[in-house]
Tab-separated table of C-alpha atoms in Angstrom:
chain	number	residue	atom	x	y	z
A	1	MET	CA	0.000	0.000	0.000
A	2	ALA	CA	1.368	3.392	-0.913
A	3	GLY	CA	2.109	5.672	2.014
A	4	SER	CA	0.197	8.854	2.535
A	5	GLY	CA	1.701	12.296	2.105
A	6	HIS	CA	1.837	12.545	5.882
A	7	ASP	CA	3.862	9.293	6.058
A	8	ARG	CA	6.279	10.472	3.414
A	9	ALA	CA	6.790	13.776	5.202
A	10	ALA	CA	7.588	11.890	8.412
A	11	CYS	CA	10.505	10.161	6.634
A	12	ARG	CA	12.294	13.355	5.695
A	13	ILE	CA	15.911	13.584	6.879
A	14	PHE	CA	16.689	16.866	8.572
A	15	PRO	CA	20.265	18.193	8.673
A	16	MET	CA	22.095	18.593	11.958
A	17	ASP	CA	24.143	21.564	13.150
A	18	ILE	CA	27.887	21.010	13.453
A	19	LEU	CA	29.892	23.729	15.188
A	20	VAL	CA	33.410	23.978	13.723
A	21	GLN	CA	36.050	25.507	15.981
A	22	PRO	CA	38.171	27.656	16.090
A	23	LEU	CA	36.243	29.176	13.170
A	24	ASN	CA	33.107	29.412	15.364
A	25	ARG	CA	31.137	28.451	12.270
A	26	VAL	CA	28.006	26.283	12.107
A	27	ILE	CA	27.494	23.992	9.114
A	28	GLN	CA	24.501	21.774	8.427
A	29	VAL	CA	25.183	18.096	7.806
A	30	PRO	CA	22.759	15.233	7.031
A	31	PRO	CA	22.866	12.263	9.427
A	32	GLY	CA	25.391	9.653	8.350
A	33	ALA	CA	27.516	12.098	6.336
A	34	ASN	CA	31.273	11.629	6.213
A	35	LEU	CA	32.891	14.373	8.302
A	36	LEU	CA	35.691	15.203	5.852
A	37	LYS	CA	33.318	15.427	2.888
A	38	ALA	CA	30.936	17.577	4.903
A	39	LEU	CA	33.752	19.984	5.784
A	40	GLN	CA	34.915	20.080	2.159
A	41	ASP	CA	31.377	20.668	0.849
A	42	ALA	CA	31.064	23.597	3.257
A	43	GLN	CA	34.450	24.915	2.052
A	44	VAL	CA	35.982	24.605	5.510
A	45	PRO	CA	39.804	24.593	5.184
A	46	VAL	CA	40.945	21.182	6.421
A	47	SER	CA	44.089	19.230	5.565
A	48	HIS	CA	43.662	15.818	3.967
A	49	SER	CA	45.746	13.470	1.904
A	50	CYS	CA	45.368	9.684	1.616
A	51	MET	CA	41.574	9.568	2.289
A	52	ALA	CA	42.052	6.078	3.755
A	53	GLY	CA	42.913	6.776	7.385
A	54	ARG	CA	46.644	6.051	7.019
A	55	CYS	CA	48.392	9.420	6.904
A	56	GLY	CA	46.652	11.131	9.837
A	57	THR	CA	46.593	14.477	8.022
A	58	CYS	CA	42.861	15.076	8.573
A	59	ARG	CA	42.994	14.482	12.327
A	60	CYS	CA	40.610	16.669	14.320
A	61	ARG	CA	38.956	16.600	17.752
A	62	VAL	CA	35.417	15.959	18.923
A	63	LEU	CA	34.746	18.485	21.696
A	64	VAL	CA	31.019	17.893	22.208
A	65	GLY	CA	28.720	15.156	20.973
A	66	GLU	CA	29.142	11.715	19.471
A	67	VAL	CA	30.351	10.527	16.068
A	68	MET	CA	30.734	7.108	14.480
A	69	GLU	CA	34.043	5.792	13.176
A	70	VAL	CA	34.277	3.692	10.007
A	71	SER	CA	34.604	0.555	12.151
A	72	GLY	CA	31.070	1.171	13.398
A	73	GLU	CA	32.208	2.150	16.883
A	74	GLN	CA	30.668	5.182	18.531
A	75	HIS	CA	33.168	7.823	19.621
A	76	ARG	CA	32.412	10.260	22.419
A	77	PRO	CA	34.789	12.318	24.597
A	78	GLN	CA	35.115	10.686	28.010
A	79	ASP	CA	35.592	12.485	31.346
A	80	GLY	CA	36.070	15.837	29.684
A	81	ALA	CA	38.837	14.549	27.394
A	82	HIS	CA	38.818	15.679	23.797
A	83	GLY	CA	38.391	12.756	21.387
A	84	SER	CA	40.784	12.704	18.435
A	85	VAL	CA	39.384	11.276	15.191
A	86	LEU	CA	40.302	11.116	11.507
A	87	ALA	CA	37.745	13.127	9.537
A	88	CYS	CA	37.939	10.820	6.516
A	89	GLN	CA	37.021	7.839	8.720
A	90	THR	CA	34.292	9.556	10.749
A	91	TYR	CA	30.530	9.823	10.219
A	92	ILE	CA	28.109	12.266	11.801
A	93	THR	CA	25.346	10.753	13.970
A	94	GLU	CA	24.205	13.737	16.035
A	95	PRO	CA	24.845	17.486	16.444
A	96	CYS	CA	28.374	18.000	17.727
A	97	THR	CA	31.308	20.383	18.012
A	98	ILE	CA	34.475	19.647	16.019
A	99	GLU	CA	37.845	21.344	16.369
A	100	ILE	CA	40.093	21.465	13.304
A	101	ALA	CA	43.660	22.730	12.918
A	102	GLU	CA	44.216	26.465	12.870
A	103	PRO	CA	43.472	27.647	9.320
A	104	ASP	CA	46.923	29.166	8.834
A	105	GLU	CA	48.468	25.728	9.476
A	106	VAL	CA	46.270	23.867	7.000
A	107	VAL	CA	47.560	22.601	3.683
A	108	VAL	CA	45.202	20.957	1.248
A	109	HIS	CA	46.984	19.028	-1.486
A	110	PRO	CA	44.630	16.249	-2.607
A	111	ALA	CA	46.557	13.043	-3.209
A	112	ARG	CA	46.908	12.050	-6.854
A	113	SER	CA	48.816	9.506	-8.900
A	114	VAL	CA	51.022	10.523	-11.815
A	115	LYS	CA	53.566	8.809	-14.006
A	116	ALA	CA	57.215	9.756	-13.599
A	117	THR	CA	60.433	8.882	-15.401
A	118	VAL	CA	63.792	8.055	-13.824
A	119	THR	CA	66.343	10.655	-14.935
A	120	ALA	CA	69.250	9.798	-12.602
A	121	ILE	CA	70.414	7.224	-10.041
A	122	GLU	CA	73.577	8.343	-8.253
A	123	ASP	CA	75.717	7.192	-5.319
A	124	LEU	CA	75.764	9.722	-2.480
A	125	THR	CA	77.524	7.397	-0.018
A	126	HIS	CA	78.341	3.685	0.102
A	127	ASP	CA	74.741	2.898	1.113
A	128	ILE	CA	72.679	5.901	-0.039
A	129	LYS	CA	71.379	6.451	-3.557
A	130	ARG	CA	70.062	9.699	-4.993
A	131	LEU	CA	67.021	8.991	-7.129
A	132	VAL	CA	65.791	11.723	-9.477
A	133	LEU	CA	62.399	11.539	-11.183
A	134	ARG	CA	60.638	13.739	-13.714
A	135	PRO	CA	56.850	13.712	-13.116
A	136	ALA	CA	54.640	13.816	-16.200
A	137	LYS	CA	52.402	16.394	-14.476
A	138	PRO	CA	53.019	18.916	-11.678
A	139	VAL	CA	52.365	17.615	-8.155
A	140	ALA	CA	51.585	20.183	-5.455
A	141	PHE	CA	53.009	19.493	-2.000
A	142	SER	CA	54.364	21.252	1.055
A	143	PRO	CA	58.081	20.971	1.910
A	144	GLY	CA	58.551	17.993	4.221
A	145	GLN	CA	55.807	15.794	2.764
A	146	TYR	CA	56.383	12.451	1.036
A	147	VAL	CA	54.979	10.303	-1.770
A	148	GLN	CA	54.574	6.602	-2.478
A	149	LEU	CA	56.809	5.373	-5.298
A	150	GLN	CA	55.766	2.214	-7.112
A	151	PHE	CA	58.512	0.818	-9.343
A	152	THR	CA	56.715	-2.451	-10.190
A	153	PRO	CA	53.497	-4.011	-8.823
A	154	GLY	CA	55.639	-5.715	-6.169
A	155	HIS	CA	58.086	-2.902	-5.414
A	156	ALA	CA	56.683	0.201	-3.670
A	157	ARG	CA	57.876	2.377	-0.783
A	158	PRO	CA	57.256	5.893	0.611
A	159	TYR	CA	60.041	8.462	0.187
A	160	SER	CA	60.309	12.144	1.090
A	161	MET	CA	61.129	14.823	-1.449
A	162	ALA	CA	64.332	16.763	-0.803
A	163	GLY	CA	63.347	19.612	-3.126
A	164	LEU	CA	60.582	22.164	-3.536
A	165	PRO	CA	57.124	21.996	-5.148
A	166	GLY	CA	58.154	24.167	-8.095
A	167	ASP	CA	61.120	21.982	-9.062
A	168	ALA	CA	60.888	20.271	-12.442
A	169	LEU	CA	62.553	17.157	-10.970
A	170	PHE	CA	61.797	15.228	-7.771
A	171	ASP	CA	64.852	14.417	-5.654
A	172	PHE	CA	64.840	11.415	-3.269
A	173	HIS	CA	67.434	9.867	-0.937
A	174	VAL	CA	67.252	6.079	-0.663
A	175	ARG	CA	69.154	4.093	1.958
A	176	LEU	CA	70.125	0.636	0.728
A	177	VAL	CA	68.887	-1.928	3.249
A	178	PRO	CA	70.866	-5.214	3.331
A	179	ASP	CA	68.786	-7.825	1.486
A	180	GLY	CA	66.082	-5.186	1.033
A	181	ARG	CA	63.593	-6.193	-1.638
A	182	VAL	CA	62.708	-2.656	-2.816
A	183	THR	CA	66.035	-0.904	-2.237
A	184	GLY	CA	67.788	-3.884	-3.835
A	185	TYR	CA	65.637	-3.373	-6.903
A	186	ILE	CA	66.452	0.357	-6.956
A	187	ALA	CA	70.182	-0.406	-6.716
A	188	ASN	CA	70.348	-3.295	-9.179
A	189	GLY	CA	67.234	-3.357	-11.349
A	190	LEU	CA	66.028	0.213	-11.836
A	191	LYS	CA	67.428	2.068	-14.867
A	192	VAL	CA	67.382	5.613	-16.213
A	193	GLY	CA	64.338	5.941	-18.450
A	194	ASP	CA	62.185	3.523	-16.445
A	195	GLY	CA	58.680	4.549	-15.487
A	196	VAL	CA	57.581	4.966	-11.857
A	197	LYS	CA	54.108	5.565	-10.430
A	198	LEU	CA	54.171	8.473	-7.987
A	199	SER	CA	51.249	8.869	-5.543
A	200	GLY	CA	50.790	11.675	-3.046
A	201	PRO	CA	51.543	13.924	-1.343
A	202	LEU	CA	51.177	12.390	2.108
A	203	GLY	CA	52.155	13.347	5.650
A	204	SER	CA	51.578	16.204	8.081
A	205	ALA	CA	55.253	16.947	8.909
A	206	TYR	CA	55.633	19.967	6.658
A	207	LEU	CA	56.869	23.566	6.802
A	208	ARG	CA	54.540	25.818	8.816
A	209	ARG	CA	54.911	29.080	6.940
A	210	GLN	CA	53.091	31.094	9.615
A	211	HIS	CA	55.493	29.965	12.352
A	212	ALA	CA	57.559	32.924	13.574
A	213	GLY	CA	59.629	31.273	16.309
A	214	PRO	CA	62.902	29.353	16.177
A	215	MET	CA	63.222	26.189	14.073
A	216	LEU	CA	65.156	23.148	15.311
A	217	CYS	CA	65.927	20.705	12.488
A	218	VAL	CA	67.392	17.283	13.285
A	219	ALA	CA	68.080	14.515	10.768
A	220	GLY	CA	70.277	11.504	10.213
A	221	GLY	CA	71.032	9.590	7.033
A	222	THR	CA	68.249	9.715	4.458
A	223	GLY	CA	66.113	11.538	7.035
A	224	LEU	CA	67.930	14.596	5.721
A	225	ALA	CA	65.645	14.719	2.635
A	226	PRO	CA	62.491	16.202	4.225
A	227	ILE	CA	64.603	18.492	6.443
A	228	LEU	CA	66.386	19.830	3.351
A	229	ALA	CA	62.986	20.472	1.771
A	230	ILE	CA	61.776	22.337	4.864
A	231	LEU	CA	64.931	24.468	5.029
A	232	ARG	CA	64.821	25.207	1.303
A	233	GLY	CA	61.155	26.096	1.654
A	234	ALA	CA	61.878	28.475	4.533
A	235	VAL	CA	64.545	30.230	2.467
A	236	ALA	CA	62.298	30.395	-0.597
A	237	GLN	CA	59.494	31.928	1.523
A	238	GLY	CA	61.867	34.544	2.958
A	239	MET	CA	61.255	33.332	6.505
A	240	ALA	CA	63.569	35.056	8.976
A	241	ASN	CA	63.286	32.462	11.761
A	242	PRO	CA	66.444	31.575	13.663
A	243	VAL	CA	67.301	28.000	12.624
């Protein structure tokens, strides 16, 4: 039997108010909506990257109310504690208050996959290779972030860029791990001219351009790559911070 107009009206889904701090802005979200998509649809500046809950870039806090995580578990702050969630893995179940990162710290570089070509493989030390790639298309990122490099279907690893977003070439430092499957392939199988799938950017350890205080940069071995990118980015931005 077809329902009456009154029955159909009773099934309407009404949006819920979500207070977004520190913007002190209220957005309306339908029940069951993904938190990250809701923020994006409302043009709220929020960092995101992998969209799969791995990178942690879209982490935010639930200050008031309850949300549901992708596992189906309800998440509510306990004993006054602020609950940390990943926006891409969180769904709205009731009106709540969400705190996102300060807008001047947010970077939004949606992850993408592009083809790249190996232009150089050089020895930097006895166990560190410099790998240089030319992406087929520009990839926006913030200094300090990293990408996933896939050399073959069975050879993929994340590596940080040592250069800047505007560089025509991507510069990576690769430490050769004894009996390492992927680094062994880079050292002995990869050749100039080979194609590589580059996916990213990923990561939330990047240059905060609004930071005015001192910068302490510590790195060892191939960990120097993202630190070099951050320092080069600070110089390129004309930042006068003591380093």
